[in-house]
Each structure stands twice: as C-alpha cells, then as structure tokens.
C-alpha cells in the first residue's frame, strides 16, 4: 500500500492475461452493498479502443492545460507540480500505447444514491490496484475517457443501466516505485471528536 | 484480501490505539482525486457515542426486519441468508459494545459529483479494512448510523461541508476468518467487449 503510487508511464512489455485476471480476482474479493457484486470489468487491448482512448486523453490533457493555464515552464524542474504535470502529459502522450486498459463498471441498484453505488465499486478498484502493485504492475485511476464516453460505451457494448466508474491503464512502470506522498496520519484523525 | 470478510461479531478485547492508528495510516496511503486527501477519520469510544450508535443499529435492524419480513425462522439454519441475518442481528445487539468505531468522513470538492467524491474515500476505507485484517482485526462497512446522523454529527462536531461516508466497527473477530464468497472472476470480466 505504501508504494502503490499512481503510475502514468509504462514500459511496452505486454501484461499476461493471467496476471490481469489475478488482479481482477483480487478486485472481486472487495466488499459491496449486500454482497451483490454489481461490477463488471472489461479488459481493453484492441486497436479501436486505443484510438478512441488516445484521443480522449489528448483532449483531457488539453483541457487540463487550458483549465490550469499550464505553460511550458510548468513542465520543467523538480517541484511536485512540475513532476505531476510531466507525468500527466506522459500519460496523455502514451495513452494509445498502454499495454492494457481495465474499464471498471458498476450497476446502480434501485433507489440507491450515486454515493452508495460508488461504495460498491471503489473498494474493488483499490483491491485491483494493490494486487497490480504486488505483481510488479502500475496503474492509476482515471476518468478522462468521459469526453468519449458515448463512443466508448458503444464500442464495448456497455448496457444503458450500467455506469462507467474508472478506466485503469495497466502496465509495468518506467522507473522505480517510491512511497506515496501523504499528510501525516495524526493530522487527519480525531479521537472521540473531530479534532 | 481473500479472507477480509465482513466481521460483525467482536470479542470484548480492547484494540490498542497504535494498532488503530497503523490501520488509519494505511487508509491515508490510498489514492484520492488530485491527491487532495479530503478525508478525516474519527475514532469513537466514548459512552455518548456508544449509546447513540447502539440505538441507531437497533433501529436499523428493526427497519431491516420490517423491510425484508424477517421472521424467527429466517434466523435458523445453515443457509447463507440465515447466517447473514444472525450476523446482522448480532451486530445490532452488540453494537454499543464494539471496542472501537471509526467514522470515515469526506469533504466534497467544488463542482464534484457525489460519485466522484466517493472515489476519494472508499479506496481509503478499503485500505483500512485490509490493514485491519493484517492486524488480526475485523470490520464491516456500515451506514445504519444514518438514522441518528444529525445527533452523531453534533456529538462529533462534523463540519457542515463534510459528508459521513461510513462507520466501521472494529475489533478482534469472534470465530475464524474464512474466505470471502464471490462469483467466479471469469463471470464478471469481458475481454475487449462486454461479454
């Protein structure tokens, strides 16, 4: 968990199907509301998906650049923001060449709030990410596919009553796997009170 | 992950603060949108919280019994439903005596959908559950506190702009820890298509 960082740069090495499936089995071990397991995972590798997702992520990066006013200078240097910017640009540039994508879908239950629906898929996504880390893989939870969501749903054949929760690019990471960067736990815990 | 089952029956043994904190640190290693870490965890042990939560869970069980028409017969036998019913009744009966509760809160970001807000807390909750399992503890994601949510928010001092995401009872489990029960992974995976 401590080194399950967001990975956005992948080596071209293929990821064996049985390794993907092992990570997906770990995903299914997660809890869900009433153990309904209202999830489905689509492993995407086909060229049609790559073209579509490559476009979506270039669009996503452009929108990000516009929204935050990212300049060439913001990509240079050792600061946290510059490193994140470079990492996100690298993901966008290389998105069409990611070895494997896992599209994570969830079926809302009657009368359920969106928040409660999410409670039945994000634990599974976290299990997937941790299992991927254990197999030497990296991934990151992304949603930039939303700009092409109708085309993606049609391409994959997602039923109308299912939601797309996340798209996980998966592959062997370029570079090392350092620890996550987080605030100290003491700063986010209250004992018998808010603070 | 494979044996991180929902635990609803707890031994009375206390849970050391440093073990709770270790599990909470694992929670903070989870990803969140833009790494904002919009979470806060309140560890509850005080009598006022116990009285309130005990009442909430008795109410929750009553509502469950009414909603599903649970009869005394539905608590007897080895069937999956009967075992789940007994386990939920046991949690309700014993809720005021759970060693520790962890109230998991999340702060929605401006313009964020409830689904996206949930994406920034349920991975952390899953990390907590897995770390608890690794420490020999058990827990289960619950929301029956909702019947007393205003009183609970006031008691804990939860700011108005934060959401309650889950209440986790935590303790050493009564009985063994078997594997989770899930559908086969092949039945929930599509390869380059929905099915």
PDB file of C-alpha atoms in Angstrom, chain A residues 65-177:
ATOM      1  CA  UNK A  65      -3.659  22.723 -19.731  1.00  0.00           C
ATOM      2  CA  UNK A  66      -6.370  25.266 -20.520  1.00  0.00           C
ATOM      3  CA  UNK A  67      -8.060  24.967 -17.131  1.00  0.00           C
ATOM      4  CA  UNK A  68      -4.900  25.382 -15.070  1.00  0.00           C
ATOM      5  CA  UNK A  69      -3.072  27.633 -17.542  1.00  0.00           C
ATOM      6  CA  UNK A  70      -0.158  25.189 -17.738  1.00  0.00           C
ATOM      7  CA  UNK A  71       2.792  26.663 -19.635  1.00  0.00           C
ATOM      8  CA  UNK A  72       5.991  25.066 -20.912  1.00  0.00           C
ATOM      9  CA  UNK A  73       7.709  26.367 -17.778  1.00  0.00           C
ATOM     10  CA  UNK A  74       5.285  24.393 -15.623  1.00  0.00           C
ATOM     11  CA  UNK A  75       6.732  21.177 -17.051  1.00  0.00           C
ATOM     12  CA  UNK A  76      10.300  21.956 -16.020  1.00  0.00           C
ATOM     13  CA  UNK A  77      12.064  21.367 -12.750  1.00  0.00           C
ATOM     14  CA  UNK A  78      11.891  19.166  -9.683  1.00  0.00           C
ATOM     15  CA  UNK A  79       8.845  20.690  -7.990  1.00  0.00           C
ATOM     16  CA  UNK A  80       5.917  18.440  -7.168  1.00  0.00           C
ATOM     17  CA  UNK A  81       3.608  20.268  -9.590  1.00  0.00           C
ATOM     18  CA  UNK A  82       6.116  20.086 -12.469  1.00  0.00           C
ATOM     19  CA  UNK A  83       6.644  16.375 -11.904  1.00  0.00           C
ATOM     20  CA  UNK A  84       2.890  15.763 -11.792  1.00  0.00           C
ATOM     21  CA  UNK A  85       2.407  17.821 -14.965  1.00  0.00           C
ATOM     22  CA  UNK A  86       5.101  15.863 -16.798  1.00  0.00           C
ATOM     23  CA  UNK A  87       3.635  12.596 -15.581  1.00  0.00           C
ATOM     24  CA  UNK A  88       0.145  13.544 -16.768  1.00  0.00           C
ATOM     25  CA  UNK A  89       1.456  14.721 -20.132  1.00  0.00           C
ATOM     26  CA  UNK A  90       3.373  11.447 -20.494  1.00  0.00           C
ATOM     27  CA  UNK A  91       0.188   9.504 -19.787  1.00  0.00           C
ATOM     28  CA  UNK A  92      -1.671  11.530 -22.371  1.00  0.00           C
ATOM     29  CA  UNK A  93       1.098  11.203 -24.985  1.00  0.00           C
ATOM     30  CA  UNK A  94       1.409   7.467 -24.441  1.00  0.00           C
ATOM     31  CA  UNK A  95      -2.161   6.546 -23.709  1.00  0.00           C
ATOM     32  CA  UNK A  96      -2.786   4.767 -27.007  1.00  0.00           C
ATOM     33  CA  UNK A  97       0.212   2.522 -26.290  1.00  0.00           C
ATOM     34  CA  UNK A  98      -0.612   1.426 -22.744  1.00  0.00           C
ATOM     35  CA  UNK A  99      -0.349  -2.399 -22.631  1.00  0.00           C
ATOM     36  CA  UNK A 100      -3.783  -2.984 -21.091  1.00  0.00           C
ATOM     37  CA  UNK A 101      -6.772  -0.917 -20.019  1.00  0.00           C
ATOM     38  CA  UNK A 102      -9.336  -2.099 -17.498  1.00  0.00           C
ATOM     39  CA  UNK A 103     -12.719  -0.408 -17.729  1.00  0.00           C
ATOM     40  CA  UNK A 104     -14.481  -0.724 -14.359  1.00  0.00           C
ATOM     41  CA  UNK A 105     -18.283  -0.643 -14.472  1.00  0.00           C
ATOM     42  CA  UNK A 106     -20.965  -0.728 -11.785  1.00  0.00           C
ATOM     43  CA  UNK A 107     -24.702  -1.325 -11.907  1.00  0.00           C
ATOM     44  CA  UNK A 108     -26.678   1.062  -9.685  1.00  0.00           C
ATOM     45  CA  UNK A 109     -29.331  -0.661  -7.600  1.00  0.00           C
ATOM     46  CA  UNK A 110     -32.927   0.591  -7.439  1.00  0.00           C
ATOM     47  CA  UNK A 111     -33.263   3.589  -5.154  1.00  0.00           C
ATOM     48  CA  UNK A 112     -29.526   3.749  -4.440  1.00  0.00           C
ATOM     49  CA  UNK A 113     -27.750   7.127  -4.293  1.00  0.00           C
ATOM     50  CA  UNK A 114     -24.712   7.694  -6.551  1.00  0.00           C
ATOM     51  CA  UNK A 115     -22.555   7.853  -3.418  1.00  0.00           C
ATOM     52  CA  UNK A 116     -23.790   4.431  -2.281  1.00  0.00           C
ATOM     53  CA  UNK A 117     -23.339   2.968  -5.764  1.00  0.00           C
ATOM     54  CA  UNK A 118     -19.738   4.168  -5.684  1.00  0.00           C
ATOM     55  CA  UNK A 119     -19.250   2.333  -2.377  1.00  0.00           C
ATOM     56  CA  UNK A 120     -19.779  -0.924  -4.281  1.00  0.00           C
ATOM     57  CA  UNK A 121     -17.044  -0.385  -6.880  1.00  0.00           C
ATOM     58  CA  UNK A 122     -14.186   1.728  -5.494  1.00  0.00           C
ATOM     59  CA  UNK A 123     -13.121  -0.851  -2.886  1.00  0.00           C
ATOM     60  CA  UNK A 124     -12.812  -3.351  -5.763  1.00  0.00           C
ATOM     61  CA  UNK A 125     -10.786  -0.856  -7.806  1.00  0.00           C
ATOM     62  CA  UNK A 126      -8.483  -0.339  -4.829  1.00  0.00           C
ATOM     63  CA  UNK A 127      -8.023  -4.111  -4.452  1.00  0.00           C
ATOM     64  CA  UNK A 128      -7.147  -4.260  -8.151  1.00  0.00           C
ATOM     65  CA  UNK A 129      -4.559  -1.504  -7.758  1.00  0.00           C
ATOM     66  CA  UNK A 130      -2.950  -3.180  -4.762  1.00  0.00           C
ATOM     67  CA  UNK A 131      -2.863  -6.574  -6.457  1.00  0.00           C
ATOM     68  CA  UNK A 132      -1.330  -4.943  -9.533  1.00  0.00           C
ATOM     69  CA  UNK A 133       1.370  -3.446  -7.315  1.00  0.00           C
ATOM     70  CA  UNK A 134       2.016  -6.880  -5.805  1.00  0.00           C
ATOM     71  CA  UNK A 135       2.513  -8.252  -9.337  1.00  0.00           C
ATOM     72  CA  UNK A 136       5.005  -5.502 -10.170  1.00  0.00           C
ATOM     73  CA  UNK A 137       2.467  -3.602 -12.254  1.00  0.00           C
ATOM     74  CA  UNK A 138       1.418   0.006 -12.004  1.00  0.00           C
ATOM     75  CA  UNK A 139      -1.852   1.774 -12.637  1.00  0.00           C
ATOM     76  CA  UNK A 140      -3.765   4.955 -11.905  1.00  0.00           C
ATOM     77  CA  UNK A 141      -7.438   5.702 -11.531  1.00  0.00           C
ATOM     78  CA  UNK A 142      -8.504   7.891 -14.458  1.00  0.00           C
ATOM     79  CA  UNK A 143     -11.740   9.373 -15.814  1.00  0.00           C
ATOM     80  CA  UNK A 144     -10.612  11.362 -18.867  1.00  0.00           C
ATOM     81  CA  UNK A 145     -12.458   8.797 -21.047  1.00  0.00           C
ATOM     82  CA  UNK A 146     -15.568  10.818 -20.219  1.00  0.00           C
ATOM     83  CA  UNK A 147     -15.076  13.039 -23.283  1.00  0.00           C
ATOM     84  CA  UNK A 148     -15.645   9.941 -25.459  1.00  0.00           C
ATOM     85  CA  UNK A 149     -17.994   8.098 -23.139  1.00  0.00           C
ATOM     86  CA  UNK A 150     -20.833   7.562 -25.641  1.00  0.00           C
ATOM     87  CA  UNK A 151     -18.433   6.133 -28.258  1.00  0.00           C
ATOM     88  CA  UNK A 152     -16.653   4.025 -25.644  1.00  0.00           C
ATOM     89  CA  UNK A 153     -19.919   2.607 -24.307  1.00  0.00           C
ATOM     90  CA  UNK A 154     -20.991   1.700 -27.832  1.00  0.00           C
ATOM     91  CA  UNK A 155     -17.633   0.162 -28.715  1.00  0.00           C
ATOM     92  CA  UNK A 156     -17.581  -2.012 -25.604  1.00  0.00           C
ATOM     93  CA  UNK A 157     -21.336  -2.665 -25.530  1.00  0.00           C
ATOM     94  CA  UNK A 158     -21.961  -1.314 -22.036  1.00  0.00           C
ATOM     95  CA  UNK A 159     -25.671  -1.733 -21.132  1.00  0.00           C
ATOM     96  CA  UNK A 160     -27.556   1.511 -20.555  1.00  0.00           C
ATOM     97  CA  UNK A 161     -28.218   0.789 -16.885  1.00  0.00           C
ATOM     98  CA  UNK A 162     -24.527   0.430 -16.019  1.00  0.00           C
ATOM     99  CA  UNK A 163     -22.155   3.258 -15.056  1.00  0.00           C
ATOM    100  CA  UNK A 164     -18.524   3.634 -16.013  1.00  0.00           C
ATOM    101  CA  UNK A 165     -16.611   4.155 -12.769  1.00  0.00           C
ATOM    102  CA  UNK A 166     -12.978   4.322 -13.868  1.00  0.00           C
ATOM    103  CA  UNK A 167     -10.525   3.431 -16.584  1.00  0.00           C
ATOM    104  CA  UNK A 168      -7.282   1.925 -15.340  1.00  0.00           C
ATOM    105  CA  UNK A 169      -4.244   1.913 -17.626  1.00  0.00           C
ATOM    106  CA  UNK A 170      -2.103  -1.044 -16.567  1.00  0.00           C
ATOM    107  CA  UNK A 171       1.496  -1.931 -17.312  1.00  0.00           C
ATOM    108  CA  UNK A 172       4.980  -2.375 -15.936  1.00  0.00           C
ATOM    109  CA  UNK A 173       6.155   1.003 -14.648  1.00  0.00           C
ATOM    110  CA  UNK A 174       9.021   3.013 -16.078  1.00  0.00           C
ATOM    111  CA  UNK A 175      11.352   3.894 -13.237  1.00  0.00           C
ATOM    112  CA  UNK A 176      11.262   2.990  -9.583  1.00  0.00           C
ATOM    113  CA  UNK A 177       8.330   2.775  -7.231  1.00  0.00           C
TER     114      UNK A 177
END
